[in-house]
Tab-separated table of C-alpha atoms and ligand atoms in Angstrom:
chain	number	residue	atom	x	y	z
I	1	MET	CA	-46.229	-216.735	-1.394
I	2	HIS	CA	-44.532	-215.204	1.702
I	3	GLN	CA	-41.348	-213.423	0.653
I	4	PRO	CA	-38.115	-214.565	2.320
I	5	LEU	CA	-36.733	-210.986	2.375
I	6	SER	CA	-39.560	-209.884	4.671
I	7	ASP	CA	-38.299	-212.065	7.560
I	8	GLN	CA	-37.492	-209.859	10.577
I	9	ARG	CA	-35.134	-212.053	12.545
I	10	GLY	CA	-31.538	-212.544	11.477
I	11	PRO	CA	-29.047	-215.441	12.004
I	12	PRO	CA	-29.247	-217.181	15.423
I	13	GLU	CA	-27.425	-215.756	18.450
I	14	VAL	CA	-25.549	-218.970	18.981
I	15	TYR	CA	-23.800	-218.550	15.579
I	16	VAL	CA	-23.360	-214.773	15.962
I	17	HIS	CA	-21.634	-215.192	19.349
I	18	GLY	CA	-19.273	-217.746	17.889
I	19	ALA	CA	-18.336	-215.610	14.866
I	20	PRO	CA	-15.574	-213.090	14.121
I	21	PRO	CA	-16.634	-209.375	14.375
I	22	PRO	CA	-18.589	-207.997	11.412
I	23	PRO	CA	-16.488	-207.088	8.376
I	24	LEU	CA	-15.960	-203.521	7.279
I	25	THR	CA	-19.044	-202.456	5.281
I	26	GLN	CA	-20.070	-199.183	3.709
I	27	MET	CA	-23.186	-197.327	2.564
I	28	LEU	CA	-23.635	-196.671	-1.127
I	29	GLU	CA	-23.928	-192.892	-1.005
I	30	GLU	CA	-22.077	-191.690	-4.083
I	31	GLN	CA	-21.948	-192.568	-7.748
I	32	ARG	CA	-19.289	-195.202	-8.409
I	33	HIS	CA	-18.127	-197.601	-11.095
I	34	VAL	CA	-16.823	-201.124	-10.443
I	35	SER	CA	-15.831	-203.905	-12.749
I	36	VAL	CA	-18.192	-206.396	-11.017
I	37	ALA	CA	-21.177	-205.833	-8.760
I	38	ILE	CA	-22.470	-208.767	-6.748
I	39	ILE	CA	-25.992	-208.797	-5.370
I	40	GLY	CA	-26.270	-210.865	-2.180
I	41	GLY	CA	-23.780	-211.375	0.676
I	42	GLY	CA	-23.990	-215.153	1.321
I	43	PHE	CA	-21.554	-217.914	0.367
I	44	THR	CA	-22.283	-217.500	-3.366
I	45	GLY	CA	-21.698	-213.753	-3.429
I	46	LEU	CA	-18.800	-213.742	-1.004
I	47	SER	CA	-16.983	-216.558	-2.683
I	48	THR	CA	-17.427	-214.838	-6.049
I	49	ALA	CA	-16.110	-211.595	-4.498
I	50	LEU	CA	-13.122	-213.277	-2.891
I	51	HIS	CA	-12.093	-215.130	-6.035
I	52	LEU	CA	-12.382	-211.923	-8.137
I	53	ALA	CA	-10.666	-209.650	-5.624
I	54	GLU	CA	-7.804	-212.113	-5.327
I	55	ALA	CA	-7.413	-211.880	-9.070
I	56	GLY	CA	-7.059	-208.088	-8.695
I	57	ILE	CA	-10.569	-207.243	-10.031
I	58	ASP	CA	-12.488	-204.291	-8.659
I	59	VAL	CA	-15.567	-205.848	-7.078
I	60	ALA	CA	-18.378	-204.727	-4.779
I	61	VAL	CA	-20.971	-206.801	-2.917
I	62	LEU	CA	-24.377	-205.271	-2.200
I	63	GLU	CA	-26.325	-206.936	0.620
I	64	ALA	CA	-29.888	-206.008	1.528
I	65	LYS	CA	-29.402	-206.700	5.245
I	66	GLU	CA	-26.085	-207.788	6.787
I	67	ILE	CA	-23.392	-210.108	5.551
I	68	GLY	CA	-24.507	-213.708	6.097
I	69	TRP	CA	-28.095	-212.669	6.816
I	70	GLY	CA	-29.692	-215.228	4.424
I	71	ALA	CA	-29.435	-219.025	4.472
I	72	SER	CA	-25.627	-218.811	4.844
I	73	GLY	CA	-26.001	-217.502	8.392
I	74	ARG	CA	-28.641	-220.028	9.357
I	75	ALA	CA	-27.552	-223.343	7.814
I	76	PHE	CA	-27.208	-226.549	9.885
I	77	GLY	CA	-23.481	-226.440	9.159
I	78	GLN	CA	-22.686	-229.730	7.369
I	79	VAL	CA	-20.104	-229.451	4.627
I	80	VAL	CA	-21.025	-232.279	2.251
I	81	PRO	CA	-19.323	-233.802	-0.783
I	82	TYR	CA	-22.739	-234.619	-2.316
I	83	LEU	CA	-25.677	-232.974	-4.047
I	84	LYS	CA	-29.242	-233.791	-3.023
I	85	LEU	CA	-29.412	-236.615	-5.573
I	86	GLY	CA	-26.920	-239.427	-5.877
I	87	GLU	CA	-24.325	-240.345	-8.463
I	88	GLN	CA	-26.668	-242.353	-10.725
I	89	ALA	CA	-29.171	-239.500	-10.913
I	90	ILE	CA	-26.383	-237.041	-11.785
I	91	LEU	CA	-25.102	-239.259	-14.573
I	92	ARG	CA	-28.647	-239.698	-15.943
I	93	HIS	CA	-29.352	-236.002	-15.843
I	94	TYR	CA	-26.086	-234.602	-17.228
I	95	GLY	CA	-24.790	-237.575	-19.232
I	96	ASN	CA	-21.642	-239.547	-18.505
I	97	GLU	CA	-18.899	-237.044	-19.206
I	98	ARG	CA	-20.404	-233.875	-17.654
I	99	GLY	CA	-22.046	-235.930	-14.927
I	100	GLN	CA	-18.739	-237.523	-13.890
I	101	ARG	CA	-17.095	-234.118	-13.793
I	102	ILE	CA	-19.865	-232.796	-11.573
I	103	ILE	CA	-19.613	-235.806	-9.207
I	104	ASP	CA	-15.824	-235.303	-8.878
I	105	ALA	CA	-16.087	-231.522	-8.421
I	106	VAL	CA	-18.851	-231.824	-5.814
I	107	ALA	CA	-16.807	-234.513	-3.974
I	108	ALA	CA	-13.946	-232.037	-3.814
I	109	GLY	CA	-16.256	-229.217	-2.519
I	110	PRO	CA	-15.262	-229.749	1.117
I	111	ASP	CA	-11.570	-229.482	0.113
I	112	LEU	CA	-12.297	-226.023	-1.293
I	113	VAL	CA	-14.138	-224.891	1.833
I	114	PHE	CA	-11.585	-226.193	4.325
I	115	GLU	CA	-8.700	-224.877	2.203
I	116	LEU	CA	-10.247	-221.394	2.241
I	117	ILE	CA	-10.744	-221.637	5.999
I	118	MET	CA	-7.081	-222.616	6.503
I	119	ARG	CA	-5.626	-220.089	4.014
I	120	HIS	CA	-7.608	-217.172	5.428
I	121	GLY	CA	-7.440	-218.245	9.058
I	122	ILE	CA	-11.239	-218.230	9.345
I	123	GLU	CA	-12.380	-219.064	12.911
I	124	CYS	CA	-15.674	-220.915	12.407
I	125	TRP	CA	-15.628	-224.054	14.586
I	126	ALA	CA	-14.418	-225.965	11.525
I	127	ILE	CA	-14.232	-229.737	12.251
I	128	ARG	CA	-13.367	-232.226	9.551
I	129	SER	CA	-13.872	-235.525	11.308
I	130	GLY	CA	-16.483	-236.625	8.774
I	131	LEU	CA	-20.226	-236.992	8.312
I	132	ILE	CA	-22.382	-239.811	9.567
I	133	PHE	CA	-25.434	-240.823	7.510
I	134	ALA	CA	-27.552	-243.420	9.366
I	135	ALA	CA	-29.947	-245.878	7.780
I	136	HIS	CA	-33.456	-245.322	9.105
I	137	SER	CA	-34.952	-248.139	6.989
I	138	ALA	CA	-33.911	-251.202	5.008
I	139	ARG	CA	-34.088	-249.199	1.807
I	140	GLY	CA	-31.964	-246.455	3.340
I	141	ARG	CA	-29.388	-249.038	4.317
I	142	ARG	CA	-29.164	-250.397	0.790
I	143	ASP	CA	-28.727	-246.884	-0.551
I	144	LEU	CA	-25.946	-246.125	1.875
I	145	GLU	CA	-24.215	-249.433	1.127
I	146	ARG	CA	-24.352	-248.696	-2.592
I	147	ARG	CA	-22.931	-245.190	-2.158
I	148	THR	CA	-20.229	-246.373	0.256
I	149	HIS	CA	-19.207	-249.123	-2.150
I	150	TYR	CA	-19.054	-246.616	-5.033
I	151	TRP	CA	-16.709	-244.269	-3.154
I	152	ARG	CA	-14.573	-246.970	-1.584
I	153	GLN	CA	-13.892	-248.352	-5.048
I	154	ARG	CA	-12.685	-244.878	-5.957
I	155	GLY	CA	-10.388	-244.784	-2.919
I	156	ALA	CA	-12.409	-242.262	-0.863
I	157	PRO	CA	-12.323	-242.531	2.964
I	158	VAL	CA	-15.903	-243.739	3.291
I	159	GLU	CA	-16.887	-246.825	5.347
I	160	MET	CA	-20.003	-248.611	6.661
I	161	LEU	CA	-20.340	-248.660	10.510
I	162	GLU	CA	-22.426	-251.534	11.765
I	163	ASP	CA	-23.998	-252.543	15.055
I	164	ALA	CA	-21.660	-251.734	17.954
I	165	ARG	CA	-19.401	-249.431	15.882
I	166	CYS	CA	-22.456	-247.555	14.688
I	167	THR	CA	-23.839	-247.243	18.254
I	168	GLU	CA	-20.510	-246.029	19.537
I	169	ALA	CA	-19.969	-243.404	16.788
I	170	ILE	CA	-23.437	-241.910	17.327
I	171	GLY	CA	-23.924	-242.439	21.044
I	172	SER	CA	-27.260	-244.147	20.347
I	173	SER	CA	-28.433	-247.670	19.588
I	174	LEU	CA	-31.305	-246.418	17.450
I	175	TYR	CA	-29.624	-247.261	14.145
I	176	ARG	CA	-28.039	-250.582	13.086
I	177	ALA	CA	-25.944	-249.185	10.231
I	178	ALA	CA	-24.474	-245.907	9.041
I	179	SER	CA	-22.020	-244.622	6.493
I	180	LEU	CA	-19.105	-242.528	7.743
I	181	ASP	CA	-17.673	-240.189	5.143
I	182	ARG	CA	-14.471	-238.604	6.345
I	183	ARG	CA	-14.293	-236.085	3.496
I	184	GLY	CA	-16.908	-233.800	5.038
I	185	GLY	CA	-17.187	-231.856	8.207
I	186	ASN	CA	-19.168	-229.144	9.981
I	187	LEU	CA	-18.797	-225.515	10.941
I	188	ASN	CA	-20.507	-222.355	12.137
I	189	PRO	CA	-21.927	-221.138	8.830
I	190	PHE	CA	-22.416	-217.517	9.893
I	191	ALA	CA	-18.812	-217.374	11.048
I	192	TYR	CA	-17.664	-218.903	7.763
I	193	ALA	CA	-19.626	-216.176	5.835
I	194	ARG	CA	-18.058	-213.443	7.919
I	195	GLY	CA	-14.630	-214.983	7.431
I	196	LEU	CA	-15.085	-215.056	3.661
I	197	ALA	CA	-16.185	-211.410	3.821
I	198	HIS	CA	-13.091	-210.402	5.875
I	199	ALA	CA	-10.860	-212.185	3.331
I	200	ALA	CA	-12.612	-210.514	0.415
I	201	VAL	CA	-12.259	-207.030	2.000
I	202	LYS	CA	-8.575	-207.757	2.644
I	203	ALA	CA	-8.132	-208.701	-1.013
I	204	GLY	CA	-9.720	-205.373	-2.050
I	205	ALA	CA	-13.500	-206.023	-2.336
I	206	THR	CA	-15.974	-203.348	-1.124
I	207	LEU	CA	-18.989	-204.533	0.889
I	208	TYR	CA	-22.154	-202.475	0.988
I	209	ALA	CA	-24.551	-203.651	3.739
I	210	GLN	CA	-28.132	-202.508	4.318
I	211	THR	CA	-28.203	-201.890	0.588
I	212	PRO	CA	-31.096	-203.669	-1.119
I	213	VAL	CA	-30.725	-203.509	-4.878
I	214	ARG	CA	-34.043	-202.292	-6.115
I	215	SER	CA	-33.237	-201.521	-9.733
I	216	LEU	CA	-30.942	-203.105	-12.285
I	217	THR	CA	-30.918	-201.502	-15.723
I	218	ARG	CA	-28.688	-201.473	-18.751
I	219	GLN	CA	-27.376	-198.093	-19.852
I	220	ASN	CA	-24.685	-197.236	-22.404
I	221	GLY	CA	-23.236	-200.784	-22.330
I	222	ARG	CA	-23.010	-200.877	-18.558
I	223	TRP	CA	-25.262	-202.139	-15.749
I	224	LEU	CA	-26.680	-199.578	-13.389
I	225	LEU	CA	-27.723	-200.587	-9.827
I	226	ASN	CA	-30.000	-198.353	-7.761
I	227	ASP	CA	-29.162	-195.507	-10.229
I	228	ARG	CA	-25.863	-195.125	-8.386
I	229	LEU	CA	-23.425	-197.952	-8.911
I	230	SER	CA	-22.419	-198.865	-12.473
I	231	ALA	CA	-20.711	-202.117	-13.327
I	232	ASP	CA	-19.412	-203.936	-16.381
I	233	ASN	CA	-20.629	-207.242	-14.976
I	234	VAL	CA	-23.238	-208.218	-12.408
I	235	VAL	CA	-23.688	-211.446	-10.481
I	236	ILE	CA	-27.048	-212.166	-8.818
I	237	ALA	CA	-26.341	-214.284	-5.715
I	238	THR	CA	-29.625	-214.075	-3.865
I	239	ASN	CA	-30.677	-217.770	-3.905
I	240	ALA	CA	-33.929	-218.434	-1.978
I	241	TYR	CA	-34.059	-214.679	-1.062
I	242	THR	CA	-34.401	-213.704	-4.713
I	243	GLY	CA	-36.943	-210.948	-5.264
I	244	GLU	CA	-38.276	-209.400	-8.434
I	245	LEU	CA	-35.002	-207.870	-9.664
I	246	TRP	CA	-34.818	-209.968	-12.784
I	247	PRO	CA	-37.946	-211.289	-14.518
I	248	GLY	CA	-38.483	-215.004	-13.985
I	249	LEU	CA	-35.531	-215.670	-11.664
I	250	ARG	CA	-37.668	-215.826	-8.489
I	251	GLU	CA	-40.100	-218.112	-10.323
I	252	SER	CA	-37.358	-220.551	-11.291
I	253	ILE	CA	-36.887	-221.789	-7.701
I	254	ILE	CA	-39.146	-222.780	-4.772
I	255	PRO	CA	-38.134	-221.223	-1.471
I	256	MET	CA	-38.837	-223.529	1.478
I	257	ARG	CA	-38.204	-222.999	5.172
I	258	GLY	CA	-35.642	-225.023	7.099
I	259	HIS	CA	-35.574	-224.923	10.953
I	260	GLY	CA	-32.778	-225.063	13.503
I	261	PHE	CA	-32.824	-225.596	17.286
I	262	VAL	CA	-30.193	-225.647	20.037
I	263	THR	CA	-30.252	-226.722	23.678
I	264	GLU	CA	-28.510	-225.201	26.633
I	265	PRO	CA	-25.032	-226.748	27.111
I	266	LEU	CA	-25.299	-230.366	28.185
I	267	SER	CA	-23.271	-231.635	31.179
I	268	ASP	CA	-19.734	-232.803	30.144
I	269	ASN	CA	-20.617	-236.404	31.096
I	270	LEU	CA	-23.612	-236.536	28.806
I	271	GLY	CA	-22.145	-234.363	26.041
I	272	HIS	CA	-19.156	-236.659	25.623
I	273	THR	CA	-21.374	-239.678	24.949
I	274	ILE	CA	-23.021	-238.073	21.943
I	275	LEU	CA	-21.227	-238.081	18.562
I	276	PRO	CA	-17.917	-238.349	20.465
I	277	GLU	CA	-15.813	-237.531	17.355
I	278	ARG	CA	-18.071	-234.521	16.687
I	279	GLN	CA	-19.271	-235.670	13.301
I	280	SER	CA	-22.703	-234.357	12.338
I	281	LEU	CA	-25.432	-236.971	11.948
I	282	THR	CA	-28.307	-237.125	9.470
I	283	ASP	CA	-30.304	-240.166	8.429
I	284	THR	CA	-31.857	-241.462	5.268
I	285	ARG	CA	-35.381	-240.072	5.895
I	286	GLN	CA	-36.734	-237.552	3.406
I	287	LEU	CA	-37.241	-234.684	5.849
I	288	TYR	CA	-34.749	-232.867	8.109
I	289	SER	CA	-32.936	-235.068	10.594
I	290	GLY	CA	-29.646	-233.295	11.460
I	291	VAL	CA	-27.993	-233.543	14.904
I	292	ARG	CA	-24.571	-232.337	15.998
I	293	MET	CA	-22.756	-231.165	19.095
I	294	LEU	CA	-21.479	-227.587	19.142
I	295	PRO	CA	-18.089	-226.740	20.672
I	296	ASP	CA	-19.675	-225.316	23.853
I	297	GLY	CA	-21.582	-228.583	24.559
I	298	ARG	CA	-24.936	-227.579	23.085
I	299	LEU	CA	-26.926	-230.024	21.032
I	300	HIS	CA	-28.010	-228.662	17.648
I	301	GLY	CA	-30.906	-230.278	15.812
I	302	SER	CA	-32.805	-229.675	12.646
I	303	ALA	CA	-36.390	-230.856	12.315
I	304	HIS	CA	-39.257	-230.516	9.931
I	305	GLY	CA	-41.549	-227.527	10.448
I	306	PRO	CA	-43.817	-225.251	8.423
I	307	SER	CA	-42.375	-225.013	4.887
I	308	PHE	CA	-43.908	-221.696	3.973
I	309	GLY	CA	-45.474	-218.582	5.455
I	310	ALA	CA	-44.439	-215.920	7.920
I	311	GLU	CA	-41.800	-216.659	10.588
I	312	PRO	CA	-43.474	-219.354	12.728
I	313	ARG	CA	-43.286	-219.752	16.512
I	314	ALA	CA	-40.731	-222.430	17.416
I	315	ASP	CA	-42.237	-225.914	17.399
I	316	TRP	CA	-40.085	-227.576	20.059
I	317	ARG	CA	-42.215	-230.705	20.205
I	318	ARG	CA	-40.917	-232.246	17.007
I	319	VAL	CA	-37.238	-231.766	17.659
I	320	ASP	CA	-37.685	-232.769	21.321
I	321	ALA	CA	-39.462	-235.988	20.350
I	322	ARG	CA	-36.727	-236.819	17.878
I	323	ILE	CA	-33.907	-236.194	20.416
I	324	ARG	CA	-35.691	-238.267	23.116
I	325	HIS	CA	-36.096	-241.097	20.651
I	326	LEU	CA	-32.463	-240.896	19.566
I	327	PHE	CA	-30.728	-240.195	22.873
I	328	PRO	CA	-32.997	-241.442	25.710
I	329	GLN	CA	-30.041	-241.145	28.099
I	330	LEU	CA	-30.419	-237.355	28.004
I	331	GLY	CA	-33.797	-237.279	29.721
I	332	ALA	CA	-35.376	-233.825	29.446
I	333	VAL	CA	-33.181	-231.284	27.665
I	334	LYS	CA	-33.634	-227.543	27.866
I	335	TRP	CA	-34.116	-226.008	24.430
I	336	GLN	CA	-32.849	-222.482	24.131
I	337	GLN	CA	-32.957	-221.023	20.618
I	338	ALA	CA	-34.880	-221.732	17.461
I	339	TRP	CA	-34.574	-220.186	14.052
I	340	THR	CA	-35.649	-220.552	10.481
I	341	GLY	CA	-34.161	-219.784	7.034
I	342	TRP	CA	-35.055	-220.293	3.427
I	343	VAL	CA	-33.686	-223.049	1.195
I	344	ALA	CA	-33.938	-222.754	-2.630
I	345	MET	CA	-35.310	-225.926	-4.153
I	346	THR	CA	-35.308	-226.682	-7.874
I	347	VAL	CA	-37.679	-229.154	-9.557
I	348	ASP	CA	-34.915	-231.549	-10.588
I	349	HIS	CA	-32.887	-230.945	-7.378
I	350	PHE	CA	-29.874	-229.632	-9.317
I	351	PRO	CA	-28.300	-226.147	-8.910
I	352	ARG	CA	-28.615	-223.538	-11.665
I	353	LEU	CA	-26.050	-221.327	-13.401
I	354	HIS	CA	-27.353	-218.715	-15.832
I	355	GLU	CA	-26.157	-215.982	-18.084
I	356	LEU	CA	-29.327	-213.851	-17.967
I	357	ALA	CA	-28.034	-211.121	-20.357
I	358	PRO	CA	-24.592	-210.048	-21.556
I	359	GLY	CA	-22.446	-209.641	-18.438
I	360	LEU	CA	-25.240	-210.647	-16.092
I	361	TYR	CA	-24.907	-214.002	-14.309
I	362	ALA	CA	-26.747	-215.916	-11.552
I	363	GLY	CA	-25.963	-219.024	-9.524
I	364	LEU	CA	-28.581	-220.556	-7.226
I	365	GLY	CA	-30.762	-223.531	-6.252
I	366	TYR	CA	-28.574	-225.672	-3.980
I	367	ASN	CA	-31.503	-227.609	-2.499
I	368	GLY	CA	-30.159	-227.336	1.070
I	369	ARG	CA	-26.608	-228.454	0.147
I	370	GLY	CA	-25.073	-225.063	-0.361
I	371	ILE	CA	-22.103	-224.589	1.928
I	372	ALA	CA	-19.620	-226.299	-0.371
I	373	ALA	CA	-21.721	-225.990	-3.596
I	374	ALA	CA	-22.285	-222.255	-3.251
I	375	THR	CA	-18.602	-221.724	-2.470
I	376	MET	CA	-17.804	-223.657	-5.647
I	377	MET	CA	-20.437	-221.742	-7.588
I	378	GLY	CA	-18.800	-218.484	-6.493
I	379	ARG	CA	-15.477	-219.722	-7.878
I	380	ASP	CA	-17.211	-220.547	-11.183
I	381	LEU	CA	-19.074	-217.249	-11.358
I	382	ALA	CA	-15.770	-215.474	-10.895
I	383	ALA	CA	-14.290	-217.524	-13.773
I	384	LEU	CA	-17.268	-216.667	-15.998
I	385	VAL	CA	-16.987	-212.996	-15.313
I	386	ARG	CA	-13.288	-213.047	-16.097
I	387	GLY	CA	-13.275	-215.439	-19.019
I	388	GLY	CA	-16.731	-215.233	-20.554
I	389	ARG	CA	-19.289	-217.934	-21.270
I	390	ASP	CA	-16.755	-220.474	-22.576
I	391	SER	CA	-14.951	-220.687	-19.216
I	392	PRO	CA	-14.953	-224.148	-17.708
I	393	THR	CA	-17.526	-224.419	-14.901
I	394	VAL	CA	-18.770	-227.292	-12.812
I	395	PHE	CA	-22.453	-226.769	-13.626
I	396	PRO	CA	-23.375	-225.935	-17.212
I	397	LEU	CA	-24.878	-222.575	-18.158
I	398	THR	CA	-28.569	-223.244	-18.785
I	399	PRO	CA	-31.447	-220.985	-19.932
I	400	LEU	CA	-33.667	-219.515	-17.246
I	401	ARG	CA	-36.851	-221.572	-16.895
I	402	PRO	CA	-39.516	-219.935	-14.690
I	403	LEU	CA	-41.993	-222.513	-13.320
I	404	ARG	CA	-45.417	-221.943	-14.815
I	405	TRP	CA	-47.056	-223.366	-11.667
I	406	HIS	CA	-44.881	-221.266	-9.283
I	407	GLY	CA	-47.961	-219.592	-7.766
I	408	ILE	CA	-49.392	-222.898	-6.514
I	409	ALA	CA	-46.035	-224.414	-5.557
I	410	PRO	CA	-46.748	-224.173	-1.767
I	411	VAL	CA	-49.907	-226.285	-2.202
I	412	LEU	CA	-48.130	-228.956	-4.184
I	413	VAL	CA	-45.050	-228.991	-1.952
I	414	ARG	CA	-47.178	-229.123	1.232
I	415	GLY	CA	-48.849	-232.258	-0.121
I	416	LEU	CA	-45.505	-233.821	-0.961
I	417	VAL	CA	-44.103	-232.994	2.506
I	418	GLN	CA	-47.153	-234.572	4.180
I	419	MET	CA	-46.507	-237.754	2.180
I	420	TYR	CA	-42.809	-237.796	3.155
I	421	ARG	CA	-43.733	-237.196	6.769
I	422	ALA	CA	-46.152	-240.092	6.814
I	423	ARG	CA	-43.567	-242.346	5.197
I	424	ASP	CA	-40.871	-241.209	7.641
I	425	MET	CA	-43.229	-241.865	10.570
I	426	VAL	CA	-43.915	-245.430	9.431
I	427	ASP	CA	-40.174	-246.054	9.018
I	428	GLU	CA	-39.486	-244.587	12.435
I	429	TYR	CA	-42.092	-246.844	14.033
I	430	ARG	CA	-40.478	-249.882	12.332
I	431	LEU	CA	-37.044	-248.774	13.547
I	432	GLY	CA	-38.268	-249.102	17.183
I	433	PRO	CA	-36.777	-247.338	20.222
I	434	ALA	CA	-33.123	-246.914	21.097
I	435	THR	CA	-32.227	-249.264	23.981
W	1	FAD	C1	-32.072	-224.059	7.929
W	1	FAD	C2	-31.072	-224.335	6.859
W	1	FAD	C3	-30.151	-225.368	7.010
W	1	FAD	C4	-29.252	-225.613	6.000
W	1	FAD	N1	-28.258	-226.566	6.240
W	1	FAD	C5	-27.259	-226.740	5.330
W	1	FAD	C6	-26.198	-227.666	5.641
W	1	FAD	O1	-26.104	-228.270	6.707
W	1	FAD	N2	-25.259	-227.867	4.658
W	1	FAD	C7	-25.313	-227.186	3.439
W	1	FAD	O2	-24.429	-227.410	2.595
W	1	FAD	N3	-26.309	-226.306	3.171
W	1	FAD	C8	-27.257	-226.065	4.094
W	1	FAD	N4	-28.246	-225.151	3.846
W	1	FAD	C9	-28.267	-224.474	2.521
W	1	FAD	C10	-27.232	-223.298	2.483
W	1	FAD	O3	-27.331	-222.560	3.646
W	1	FAD	C11	-27.510	-222.431	1.285
W	1	FAD	O4	-27.527	-223.250	0.104
W	1	FAD	C12	-26.411	-221.369	1.040
W	1	FAD	O5	-26.269	-220.640	2.243
W	1	FAD	C13	-26.838	-220.500	-0.090
W	1	FAD	O6	-25.940	-219.389	-0.098
W	1	FAD	P1	-26.240	-218.127	-1.007
W	1	FAD	O7	-25.128	-217.168	-0.839
W	1	FAD	O8	-26.491	-218.566	-2.412
W	1	FAD	O9	-27.621	-217.524	-0.476
W	1	FAD	P2	-27.939	-216.782	0.910
W	1	FAD	O10	-26.992	-217.113	1.926
W	1	FAD	O11	-29.387	-217.024	1.163
W	1	FAD	O12	-27.694	-215.255	0.534
W	1	FAD	C14	-28.540	-214.491	-0.294
W	1	FAD	C15	-28.433	-213.056	0.202
W	1	FAD	O13	-29.015	-212.228	-0.771
W	1	FAD	C16	-29.530	-211.076	-0.119
W	1	FAD	N5	-30.436	-210.397	-1.061
W	1	FAD	C17	-31.601	-210.851	-1.615
W	1	FAD	N6	-32.098	-209.927	-2.451
W	1	FAD	C18	-31.287	-208.869	-2.443
W	1	FAD	C19	-31.283	-207.618	-3.084
W	1	FAD	N7	-32.240	-207.249	-3.942
W	1	FAD	N8	-30.269	-206.749	-2.850
W	1	FAD	C20	-29.253	-207.116	-2.048
W	1	FAD	N9	-29.226	-208.247	-1.376
W	1	FAD	C21	-30.218	-209.161	-1.571
W	1	FAD	C22	-30.168	-211.693	1.088
W	1	FAD	O14	-30.379	-210.719	2.130
W	1	FAD	C23	-29.221	-212.786	1.465
W	1	FAD	O15	-28.284	-212.385	2.436
W	1	FAD	C24	-29.213	-224.861	4.806
W	1	FAD	C25	-30.121	-223.804	4.650
W	1	FAD	C26	-31.037	-223.530	5.669
W	1	FAD	C27	-31.991	-222.395	5.490
């Protein structure tokens, strides 16, 4: 399988230009001891570092490339109060008590993200006007109605938008119904990652960039990284970019590519008609369907593309076809940048939290919903490091389970994706054109 870490290109220019300057980083040149070493400088690692440094703990982050280089710097940018699967699936999987706690904690995930942004003054295009989920089929509509009903009963600011209200909110008549969830929002994920890094440094954390951790061994009751940095505790926060550092960790997830695209800025007249309250839009199809407007008037889309393999050439056709179908008023748009990043999927679609050995933890597997979930995971990893395995965490500690069929995962997943694509195409045909 192609290795995520071998990708050459970093986060997209559009995000980098809209981000704060890089945080202060160092090279690991001398022997040093820290209380906690964190491997990976994305949301999981940075949130862990920030929570630990704020508690006065000596912590260092080691990042193979640059801060935010992985999925955190390439995400679509939606901050969601949901996991990939819905409330019923969570209750079935975790049981009523734990399941309910997870549902509630995940629902409060955006609060954590936006509170950190406020408290640390992170400039990352943060908008909290909500998320629009549109129904692309009759079944999708029923699912959205069920979820909206569930959250309304619990007093959450979630509502169904129908017919004219739906058209107005999206700027397109393609869909007849959508759910608007005002708890979520969207942001520049690379800027958010850099902002977390600045806050962690300010609180006392050390960041080592261009520092791939190649060895992790146990010596005299301490962990030793690259034969240079010793630590009492280690957190592995490498998600889809996980290499062979710890046996079986890479084989416990399936890395899959996600793809992002942006246009040149649209004219003000046209830009204002699309998602006028600047919510992000996704729909109920299985494959990627995100659209949002960026603050400088660019349209940002996500679309399905090759799920595996080396960095592909941008496939503008798919995203262009989707945007023409959704917003025919735009005519021909000029696409400007495309990028790709790796999402960590798990077989049951739930994230993982592991104690791999005494004082060695890992949190990963967000299934493309990691901005809030990885920030929460970082808070939990910090609690585990400080309080040990009995500390309360959102997700339970579970044993590491490498997938026996990991080697053939791309073949199986490609088949599944083809099936989803065919199903999505049929639904799209039934939906008809926007008028
Ligand atoms: C295209 C795309 C769109 C997405 N859209 C959304 C979205 O809209 N909303 C949402 O909630 N989530 C989204 N996600 C998912 C989200 O981005 C991830 O779940 C989240 O960023 C994971 O954060 P992380 O810190 O765990 O991992 P990452 O950000 O991937 O960080 C892992 C880091 O570990 C480093 N690393 C790996 N091995 C080593 C080593 N040996 N030594 C040192 N460093 C190492 C890597 O260089 C990398 O920087 C999207 C992801 C992609 C790819």
